[in-house]
Tab-separated table of C-alpha atoms and ligand atoms in Angstrom:
chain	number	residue	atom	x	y	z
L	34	UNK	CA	30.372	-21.719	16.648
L	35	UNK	CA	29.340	-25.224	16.780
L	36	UNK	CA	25.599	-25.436	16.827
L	37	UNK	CA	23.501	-23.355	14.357
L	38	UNK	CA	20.031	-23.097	13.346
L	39	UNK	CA	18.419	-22.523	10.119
L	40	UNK	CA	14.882	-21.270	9.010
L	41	UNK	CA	12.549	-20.041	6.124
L	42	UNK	CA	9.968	-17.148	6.471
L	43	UNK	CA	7.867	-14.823	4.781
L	44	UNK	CA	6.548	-16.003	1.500
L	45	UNK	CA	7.855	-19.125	0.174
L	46	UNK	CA	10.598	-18.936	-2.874
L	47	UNK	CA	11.010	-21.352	-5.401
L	48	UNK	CA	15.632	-21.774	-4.507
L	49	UNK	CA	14.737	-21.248	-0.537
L	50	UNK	CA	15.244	-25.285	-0.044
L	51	UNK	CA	18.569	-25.294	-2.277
L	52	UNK	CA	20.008	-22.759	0.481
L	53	UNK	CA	19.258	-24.813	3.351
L	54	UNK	CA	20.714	-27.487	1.356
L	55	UNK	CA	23.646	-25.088	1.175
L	56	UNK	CA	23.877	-24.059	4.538
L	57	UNK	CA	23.185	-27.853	6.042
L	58	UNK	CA	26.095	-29.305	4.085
L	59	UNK	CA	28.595	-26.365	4.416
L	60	UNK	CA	28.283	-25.990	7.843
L	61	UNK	CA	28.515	-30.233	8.163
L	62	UNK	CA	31.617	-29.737	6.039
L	63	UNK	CA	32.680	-27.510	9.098
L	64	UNK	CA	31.971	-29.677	11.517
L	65	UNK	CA	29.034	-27.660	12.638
L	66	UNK	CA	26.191	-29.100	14.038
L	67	UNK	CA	22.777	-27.841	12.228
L	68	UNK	CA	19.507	-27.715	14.007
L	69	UNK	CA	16.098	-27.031	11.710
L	70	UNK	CA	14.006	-24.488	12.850
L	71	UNK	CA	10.138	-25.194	11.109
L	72	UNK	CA	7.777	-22.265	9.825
L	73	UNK	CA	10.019	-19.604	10.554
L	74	UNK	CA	9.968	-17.310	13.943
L	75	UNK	CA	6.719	-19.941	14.692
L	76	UNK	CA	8.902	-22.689	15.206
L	77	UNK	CA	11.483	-21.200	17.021
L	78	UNK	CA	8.865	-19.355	19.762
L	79	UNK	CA	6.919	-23.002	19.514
L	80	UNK	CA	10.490	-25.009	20.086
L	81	UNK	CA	9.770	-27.153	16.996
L	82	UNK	CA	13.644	-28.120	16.269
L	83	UNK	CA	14.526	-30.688	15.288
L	84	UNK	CA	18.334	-32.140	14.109
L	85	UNK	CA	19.858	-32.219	10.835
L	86	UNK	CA	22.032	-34.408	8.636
L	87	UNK	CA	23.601	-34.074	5.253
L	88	UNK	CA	20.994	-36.897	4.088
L	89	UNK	CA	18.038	-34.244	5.397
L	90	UNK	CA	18.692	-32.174	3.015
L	91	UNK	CA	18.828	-34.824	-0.162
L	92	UNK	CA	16.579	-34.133	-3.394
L	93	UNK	CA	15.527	-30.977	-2.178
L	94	UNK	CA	17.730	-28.566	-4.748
L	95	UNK	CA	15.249	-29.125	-7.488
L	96	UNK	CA	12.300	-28.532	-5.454
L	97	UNK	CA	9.987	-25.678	-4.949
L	98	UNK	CA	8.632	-24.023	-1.599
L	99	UNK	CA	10.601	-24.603	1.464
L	100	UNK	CA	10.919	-28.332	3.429
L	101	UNK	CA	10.707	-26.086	6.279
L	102	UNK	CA	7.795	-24.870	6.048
L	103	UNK	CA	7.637	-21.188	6.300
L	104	UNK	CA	5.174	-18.700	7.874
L	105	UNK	CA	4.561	-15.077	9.028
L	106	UNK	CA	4.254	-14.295	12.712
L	107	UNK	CA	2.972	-11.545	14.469
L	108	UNK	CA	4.021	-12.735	17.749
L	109	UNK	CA	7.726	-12.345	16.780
L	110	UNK	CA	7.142	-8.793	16.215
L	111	UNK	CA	6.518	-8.789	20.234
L	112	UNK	CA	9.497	-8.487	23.006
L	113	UNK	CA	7.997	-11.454	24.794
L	114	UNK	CA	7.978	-13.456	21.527
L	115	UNK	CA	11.310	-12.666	21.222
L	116	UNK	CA	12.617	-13.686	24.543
L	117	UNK	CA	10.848	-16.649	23.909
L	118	UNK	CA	12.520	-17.223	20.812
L	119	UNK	CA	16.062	-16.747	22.334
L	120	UNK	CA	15.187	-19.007	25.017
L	121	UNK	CA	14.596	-22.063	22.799
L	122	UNK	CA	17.949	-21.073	21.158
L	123	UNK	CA	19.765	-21.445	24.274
L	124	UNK	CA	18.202	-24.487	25.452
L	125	UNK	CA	18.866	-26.300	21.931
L	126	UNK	CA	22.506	-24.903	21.906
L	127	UNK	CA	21.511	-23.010	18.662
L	128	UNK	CA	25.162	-20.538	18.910
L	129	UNK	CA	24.362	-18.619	14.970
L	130	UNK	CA	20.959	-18.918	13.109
L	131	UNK	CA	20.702	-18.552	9.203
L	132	UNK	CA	17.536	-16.281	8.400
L	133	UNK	CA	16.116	-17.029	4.405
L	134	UNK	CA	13.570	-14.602	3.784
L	135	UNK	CA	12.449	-11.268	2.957
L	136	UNK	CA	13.571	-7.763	4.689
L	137	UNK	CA	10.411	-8.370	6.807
L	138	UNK	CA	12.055	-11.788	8.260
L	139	UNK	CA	15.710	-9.969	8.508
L	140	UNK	CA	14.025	-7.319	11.205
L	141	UNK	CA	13.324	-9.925	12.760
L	142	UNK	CA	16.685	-11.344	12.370
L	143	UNK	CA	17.946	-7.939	13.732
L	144	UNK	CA	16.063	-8.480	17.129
L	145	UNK	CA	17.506	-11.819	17.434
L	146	UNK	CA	21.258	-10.334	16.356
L	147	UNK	CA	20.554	-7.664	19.524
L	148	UNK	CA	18.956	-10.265	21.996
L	149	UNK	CA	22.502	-12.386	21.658
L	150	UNK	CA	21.592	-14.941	18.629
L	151	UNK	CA	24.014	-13.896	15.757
L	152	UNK	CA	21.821	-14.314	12.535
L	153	UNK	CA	22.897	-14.481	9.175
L	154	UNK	CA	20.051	-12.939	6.709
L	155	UNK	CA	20.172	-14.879	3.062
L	156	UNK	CA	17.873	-13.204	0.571
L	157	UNK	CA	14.574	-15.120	-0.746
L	158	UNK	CA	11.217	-13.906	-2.173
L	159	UNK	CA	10.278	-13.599	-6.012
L	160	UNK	CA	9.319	-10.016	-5.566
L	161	UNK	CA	13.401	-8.732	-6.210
L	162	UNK	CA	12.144	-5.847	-4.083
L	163	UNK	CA	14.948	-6.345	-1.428
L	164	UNK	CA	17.895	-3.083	-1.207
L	165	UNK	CA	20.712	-4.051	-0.271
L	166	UNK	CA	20.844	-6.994	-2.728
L	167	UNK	CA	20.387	-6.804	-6.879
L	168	UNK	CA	19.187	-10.247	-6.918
L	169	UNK	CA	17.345	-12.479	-4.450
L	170	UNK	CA	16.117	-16.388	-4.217
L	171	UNK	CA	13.008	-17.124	-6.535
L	172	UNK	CA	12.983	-13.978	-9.036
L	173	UNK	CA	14.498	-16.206	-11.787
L	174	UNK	CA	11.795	-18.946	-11.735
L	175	UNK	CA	8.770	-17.121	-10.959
L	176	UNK	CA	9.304	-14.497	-13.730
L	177	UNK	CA	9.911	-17.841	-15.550
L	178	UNK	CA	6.381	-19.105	-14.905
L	179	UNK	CA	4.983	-15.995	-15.375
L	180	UNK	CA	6.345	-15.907	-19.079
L	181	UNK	CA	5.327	-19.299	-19.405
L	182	UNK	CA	1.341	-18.649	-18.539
L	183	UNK	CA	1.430	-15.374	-20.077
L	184	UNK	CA	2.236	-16.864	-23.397
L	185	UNK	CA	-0.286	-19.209	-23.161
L	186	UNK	CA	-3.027	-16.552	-22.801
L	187	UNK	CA	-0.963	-15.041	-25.596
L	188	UNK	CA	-1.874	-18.163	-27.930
L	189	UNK	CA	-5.872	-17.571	-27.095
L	190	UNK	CA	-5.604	-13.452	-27.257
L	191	UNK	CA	-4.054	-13.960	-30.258
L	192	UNK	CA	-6.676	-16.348	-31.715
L	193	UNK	CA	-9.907	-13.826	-30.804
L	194	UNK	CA	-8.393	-10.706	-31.086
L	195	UNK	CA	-8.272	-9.947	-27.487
L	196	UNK	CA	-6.587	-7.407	-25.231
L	197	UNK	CA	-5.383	-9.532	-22.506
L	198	UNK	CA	-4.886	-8.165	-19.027
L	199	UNK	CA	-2.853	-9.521	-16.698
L	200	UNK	CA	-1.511	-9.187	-13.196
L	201	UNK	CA	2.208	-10.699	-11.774
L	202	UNK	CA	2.790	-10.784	-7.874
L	203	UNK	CA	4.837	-8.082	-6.607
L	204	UNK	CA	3.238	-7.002	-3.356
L	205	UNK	CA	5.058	-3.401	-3.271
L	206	UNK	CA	7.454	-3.712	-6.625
L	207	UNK	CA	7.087	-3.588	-9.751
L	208	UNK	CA	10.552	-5.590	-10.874
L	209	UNK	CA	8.540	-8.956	-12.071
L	210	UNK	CA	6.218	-6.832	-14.056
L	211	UNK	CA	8.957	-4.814	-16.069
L	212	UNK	CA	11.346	-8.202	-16.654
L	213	UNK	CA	8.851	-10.399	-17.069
L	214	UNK	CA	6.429	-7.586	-19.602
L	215	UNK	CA	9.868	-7.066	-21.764
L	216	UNK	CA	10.189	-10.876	-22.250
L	217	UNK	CA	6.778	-10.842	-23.324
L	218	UNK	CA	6.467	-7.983	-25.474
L	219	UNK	CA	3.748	-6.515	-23.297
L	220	UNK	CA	2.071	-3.216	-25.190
L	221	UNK	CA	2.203	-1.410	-21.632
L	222	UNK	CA	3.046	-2.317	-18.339
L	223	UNK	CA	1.529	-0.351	-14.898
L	224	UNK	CA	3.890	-1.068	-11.546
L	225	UNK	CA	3.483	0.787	-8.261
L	226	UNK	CA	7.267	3.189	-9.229
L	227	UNK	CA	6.116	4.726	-11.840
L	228	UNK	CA	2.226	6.191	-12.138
L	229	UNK	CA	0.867	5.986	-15.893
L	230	UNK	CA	-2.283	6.932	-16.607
L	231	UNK	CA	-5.271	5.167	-17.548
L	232	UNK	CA	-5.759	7.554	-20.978
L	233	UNK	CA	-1.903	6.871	-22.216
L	234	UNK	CA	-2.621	3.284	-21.815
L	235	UNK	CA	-5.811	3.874	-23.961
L	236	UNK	CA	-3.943	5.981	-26.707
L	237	UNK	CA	-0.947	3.347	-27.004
L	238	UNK	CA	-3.310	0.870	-27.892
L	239	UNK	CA	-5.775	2.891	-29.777
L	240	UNK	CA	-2.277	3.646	-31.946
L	241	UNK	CA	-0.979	0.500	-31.968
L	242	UNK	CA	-4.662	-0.643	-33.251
L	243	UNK	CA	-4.370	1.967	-36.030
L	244	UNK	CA	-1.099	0.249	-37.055
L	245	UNK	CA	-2.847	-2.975	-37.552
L	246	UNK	CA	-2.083	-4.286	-34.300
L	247	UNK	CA	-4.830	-6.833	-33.212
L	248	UNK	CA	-3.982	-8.268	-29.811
L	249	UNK	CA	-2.323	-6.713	-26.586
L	250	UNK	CA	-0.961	-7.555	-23.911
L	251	UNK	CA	-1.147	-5.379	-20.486
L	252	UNK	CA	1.117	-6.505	-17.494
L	253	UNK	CA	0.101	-5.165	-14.079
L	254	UNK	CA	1.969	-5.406	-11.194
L	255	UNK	CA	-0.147	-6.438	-8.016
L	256	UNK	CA	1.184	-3.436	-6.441
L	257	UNK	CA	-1.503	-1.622	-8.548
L	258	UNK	CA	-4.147	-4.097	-9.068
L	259	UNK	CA	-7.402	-3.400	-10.600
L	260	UNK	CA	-6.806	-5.879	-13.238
L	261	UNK	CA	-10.943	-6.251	-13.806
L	262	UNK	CA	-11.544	-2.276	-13.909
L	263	UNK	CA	-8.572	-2.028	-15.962
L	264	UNK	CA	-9.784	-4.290	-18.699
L	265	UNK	CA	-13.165	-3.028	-18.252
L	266	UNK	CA	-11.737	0.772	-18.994
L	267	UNK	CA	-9.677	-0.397	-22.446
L	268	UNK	CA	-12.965	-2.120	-23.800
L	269	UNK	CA	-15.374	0.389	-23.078
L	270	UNK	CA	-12.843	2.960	-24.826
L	271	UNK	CA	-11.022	0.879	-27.866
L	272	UNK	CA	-13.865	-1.787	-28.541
L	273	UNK	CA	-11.179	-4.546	-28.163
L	274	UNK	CA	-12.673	-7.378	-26.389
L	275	UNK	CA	-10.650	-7.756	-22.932
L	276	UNK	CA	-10.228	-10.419	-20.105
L	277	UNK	CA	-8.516	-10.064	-16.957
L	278	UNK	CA	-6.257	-12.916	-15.244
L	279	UNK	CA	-4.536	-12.970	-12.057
L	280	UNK	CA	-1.408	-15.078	-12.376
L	281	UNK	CA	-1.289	-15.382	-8.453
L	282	UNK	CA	0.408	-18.182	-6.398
L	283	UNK	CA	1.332	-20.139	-9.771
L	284	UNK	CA	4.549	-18.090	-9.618
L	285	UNK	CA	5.639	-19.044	-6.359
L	286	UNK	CA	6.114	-22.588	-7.047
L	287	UNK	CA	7.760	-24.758	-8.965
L	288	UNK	CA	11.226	-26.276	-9.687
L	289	UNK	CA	14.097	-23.289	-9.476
L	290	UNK	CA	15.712	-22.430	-12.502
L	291	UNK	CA	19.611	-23.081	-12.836
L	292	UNK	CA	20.156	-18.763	-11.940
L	293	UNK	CA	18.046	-20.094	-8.269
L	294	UNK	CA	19.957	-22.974	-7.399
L	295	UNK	CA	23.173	-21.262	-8.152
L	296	UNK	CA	22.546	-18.076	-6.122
L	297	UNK	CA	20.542	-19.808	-3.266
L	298	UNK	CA	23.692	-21.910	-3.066
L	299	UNK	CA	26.694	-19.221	-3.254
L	300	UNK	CA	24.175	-16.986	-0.582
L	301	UNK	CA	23.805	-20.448	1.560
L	302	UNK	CA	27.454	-21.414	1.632
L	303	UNK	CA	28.629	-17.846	2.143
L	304	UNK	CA	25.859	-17.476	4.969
L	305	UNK	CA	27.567	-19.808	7.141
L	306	UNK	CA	31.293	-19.298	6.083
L	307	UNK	CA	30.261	-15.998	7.697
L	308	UNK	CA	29.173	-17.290	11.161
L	309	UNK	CA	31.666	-19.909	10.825
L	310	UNK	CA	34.108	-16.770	10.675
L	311	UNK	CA	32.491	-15.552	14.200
L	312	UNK	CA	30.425	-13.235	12.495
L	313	UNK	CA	26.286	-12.005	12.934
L	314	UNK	CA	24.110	-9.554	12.402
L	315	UNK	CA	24.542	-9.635	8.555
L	316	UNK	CA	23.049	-10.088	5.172
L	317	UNK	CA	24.376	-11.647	2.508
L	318	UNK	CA	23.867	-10.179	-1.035
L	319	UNK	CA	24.533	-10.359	-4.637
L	320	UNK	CA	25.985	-7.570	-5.906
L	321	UNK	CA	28.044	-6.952	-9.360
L	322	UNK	CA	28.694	-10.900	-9.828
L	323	UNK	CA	29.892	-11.428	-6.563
L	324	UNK	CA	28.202	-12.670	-3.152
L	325	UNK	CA	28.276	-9.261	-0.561
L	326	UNK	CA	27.521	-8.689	3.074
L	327	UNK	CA	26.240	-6.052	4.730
L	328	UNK	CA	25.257	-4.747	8.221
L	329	UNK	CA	21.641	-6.002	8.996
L	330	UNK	CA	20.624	-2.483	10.017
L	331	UNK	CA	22.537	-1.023	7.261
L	332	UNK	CA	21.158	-3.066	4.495
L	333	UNK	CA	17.351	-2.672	5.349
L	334	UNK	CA	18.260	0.954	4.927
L	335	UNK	CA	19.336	0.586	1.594
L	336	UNK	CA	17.045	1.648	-1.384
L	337	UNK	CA	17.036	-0.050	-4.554
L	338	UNK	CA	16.453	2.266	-7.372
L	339	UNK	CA	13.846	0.999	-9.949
L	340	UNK	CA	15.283	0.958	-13.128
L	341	UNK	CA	13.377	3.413	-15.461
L	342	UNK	CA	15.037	2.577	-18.417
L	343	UNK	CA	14.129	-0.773	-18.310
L	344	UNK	CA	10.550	0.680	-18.708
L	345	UNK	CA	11.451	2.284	-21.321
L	346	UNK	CA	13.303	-0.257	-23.203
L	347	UNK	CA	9.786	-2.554	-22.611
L	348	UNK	CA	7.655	0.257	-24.124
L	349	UNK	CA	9.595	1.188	-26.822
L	350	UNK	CA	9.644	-2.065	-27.978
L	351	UNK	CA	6.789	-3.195	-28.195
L	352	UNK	CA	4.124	-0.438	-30.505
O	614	ADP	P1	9.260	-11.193	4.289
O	614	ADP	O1	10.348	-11.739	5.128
O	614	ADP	O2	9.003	-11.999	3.056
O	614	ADP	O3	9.413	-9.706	4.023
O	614	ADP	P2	7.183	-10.592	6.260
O	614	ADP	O4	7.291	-9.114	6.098
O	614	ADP	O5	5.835	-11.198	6.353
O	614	ADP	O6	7.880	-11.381	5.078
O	614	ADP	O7	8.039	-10.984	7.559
O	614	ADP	C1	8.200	-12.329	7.927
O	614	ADP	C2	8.199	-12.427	9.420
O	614	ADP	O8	9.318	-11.708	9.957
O	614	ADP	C3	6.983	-11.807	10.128
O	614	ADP	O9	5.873	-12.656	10.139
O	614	ADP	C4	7.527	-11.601	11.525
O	614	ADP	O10	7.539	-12.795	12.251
O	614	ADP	C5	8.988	-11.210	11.240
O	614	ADP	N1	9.089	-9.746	11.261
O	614	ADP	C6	8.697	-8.866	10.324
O	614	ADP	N2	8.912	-7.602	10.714
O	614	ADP	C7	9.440	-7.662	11.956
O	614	ADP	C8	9.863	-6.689	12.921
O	614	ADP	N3	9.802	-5.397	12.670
O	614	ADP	N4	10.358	-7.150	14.087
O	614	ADP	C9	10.445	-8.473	14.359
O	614	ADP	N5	10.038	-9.426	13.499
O	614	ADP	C10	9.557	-9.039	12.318
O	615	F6P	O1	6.395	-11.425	-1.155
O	615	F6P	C1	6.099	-12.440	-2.052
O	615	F6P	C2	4.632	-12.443	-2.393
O	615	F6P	O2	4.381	-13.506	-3.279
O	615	F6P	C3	4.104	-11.128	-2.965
O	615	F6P	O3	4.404	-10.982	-4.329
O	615	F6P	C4	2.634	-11.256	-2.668
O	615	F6P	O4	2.019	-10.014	-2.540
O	615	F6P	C5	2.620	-11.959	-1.345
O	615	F6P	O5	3.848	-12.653	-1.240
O	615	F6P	C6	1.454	-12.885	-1.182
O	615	F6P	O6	1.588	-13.542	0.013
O	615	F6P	P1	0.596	-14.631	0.595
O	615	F6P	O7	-0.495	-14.866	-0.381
O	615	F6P	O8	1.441	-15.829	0.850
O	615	F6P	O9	0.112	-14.037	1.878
């Protein structure tokens, strides 16, 4: 392969521009020649490519969201978008194209794979909440954040006494909720795996209370929502004065943490080694400590188990 394309899609990841960075210089290192694809399947159905150089890609690893802009689009979900989209490829000599996104984007990269354009799928959105892969681009940093606010409204719960609740992002998953409610001692946390009632909630903190406890923390994942109602519920039935705060798009930016820039790289570098090898219509993941690949259609068939015990840890822990 000589020519090769790169984009970003889906939601934006704090790491997604430290794996272009990745995949622009490895596959210069090659000899490749990299083409820039902007705001995802857009771009390539709208033919906005445009060349790349190692310098294209300087002072980006520290940065947050994606120099490439990123979006969703439904026209890619169409045959005729697709066509179009493989088109463009052929008439900018784009031979491999490395997909950074969620599972959403690697579909996507599956129709490309069977229209002729090998794709390479790298992992990137803060939710964690893709199968095949334990870890992917932009967990670290936004759970990061996330502790970051969340002990800030800690500081003014703390002060009046407050039951503070609080929702993470986490569209289906609950994975930033649990990590990110164990790191900050959250009293109970509600994600979309596991269904907890309303009236355990209630008696944890009516026990808690009892034990002197005075302010509480309750994560909620955005999976479940209701953060408002929620709060609403625990003052009518404890007397705790309680506020509601939706972390929101906060915890998608920012500079990536060191556990980002490292994995966005490794996935980045090993993204092209792969098409560099011949090889498309895979994912690369992070699995055990070691960088993976899988079968596109394999790996969005793959089910990641939520970790229970985690949960459990977090609740235990915190009385
Ligand atoms: P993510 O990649 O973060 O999961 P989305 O689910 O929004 O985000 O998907 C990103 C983009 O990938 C969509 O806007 C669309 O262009 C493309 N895509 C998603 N699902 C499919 C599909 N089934 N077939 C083709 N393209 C898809
Ligand atoms: O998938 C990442 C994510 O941040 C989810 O946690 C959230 O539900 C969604 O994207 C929000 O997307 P947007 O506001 O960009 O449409």
């Amino acid at each position: 392969m000589k020519t090769i394309g790169v984009l970003t899609s889906g939601g934006d990841a704090p790491g997604m521009n430290a794996a272009v960075r990745a995949v622009v210089r490895t596959a210069i290192s090659l000899g490749m020649t990299v083409k820039g694809i902007r705001r995802g399947y857009a771009g390539l159905i709208e033919n906005d490519i445009f060349d790349m150089d190692s310098r294209s890609v300087c002072d980006i690893i520290n940065r947050g969201g994606t120099v490439l802009y990123t979006a969703r689009c439904p026209k890619f979900r169409t045959e005729e978008g697709v066509l179009e989209a493989v088109e463009n490829c052929k008439k900018h000599g784009i031979e491999g194209l490395v997909v950074i996104g969620g599972d959403g984007s690697f579909k996507g990269a599956l129709q490309l794979s069977r229209h002729g354009v090998p794709c390479i799928g790298v992992p990137g959105t803060i939710d964690n909440d893709i199968g095949c892969t334990e870890y992917t681009i932009g967990f670290d940093t936004a759970m990061n954040t996330a502790i970051e606010m969340i002990d800030r409204i800690r500081d003014t719960a703390q002060s009046h006494e407050r039951c503070s609740v609080i929702e993470v992002m986490g569209r289906h998953a609950g994975y930033i909720a649990v990590q990110t409610g164990i790191a900050v001692g959250a009293t109970a946390i509600m994600v979309p795996e596991v269904p907890v009632s309303m009236e355990s909630i209630i008696r944890k903190i009516k026990t808690a209370q009892r034990n002197g406890k005075k302010h509480f923390i309750v994560i909620v994942a955005e999976g479940v929502g209701g953060v408002e109602d929620i709060a609403k519920q625990i003052m009518a039935a404890t007397d705790i004065d309680s506020r509601a705060t939706v972390l929101g798009h906060v915890q998608r930016g920012g500079n990536p943490t060191l556990r980002d820039r490292l994995r966005a790289t490794q996935m980045g570098y090993e993204a092209v080694q792969l098409l560099n090898q011949g090889k498309g219509n895979r994912v690369v993941a992070y699995q055990g400590s070691s960088v993976v690949n899988y079968d596109i259609e394999d790996a969005l068939q793959m089910k990641k188990c939520f970790d229970e015990r985690m949960l459990k840890i977090a609740l235990e822990t915190a009385i």
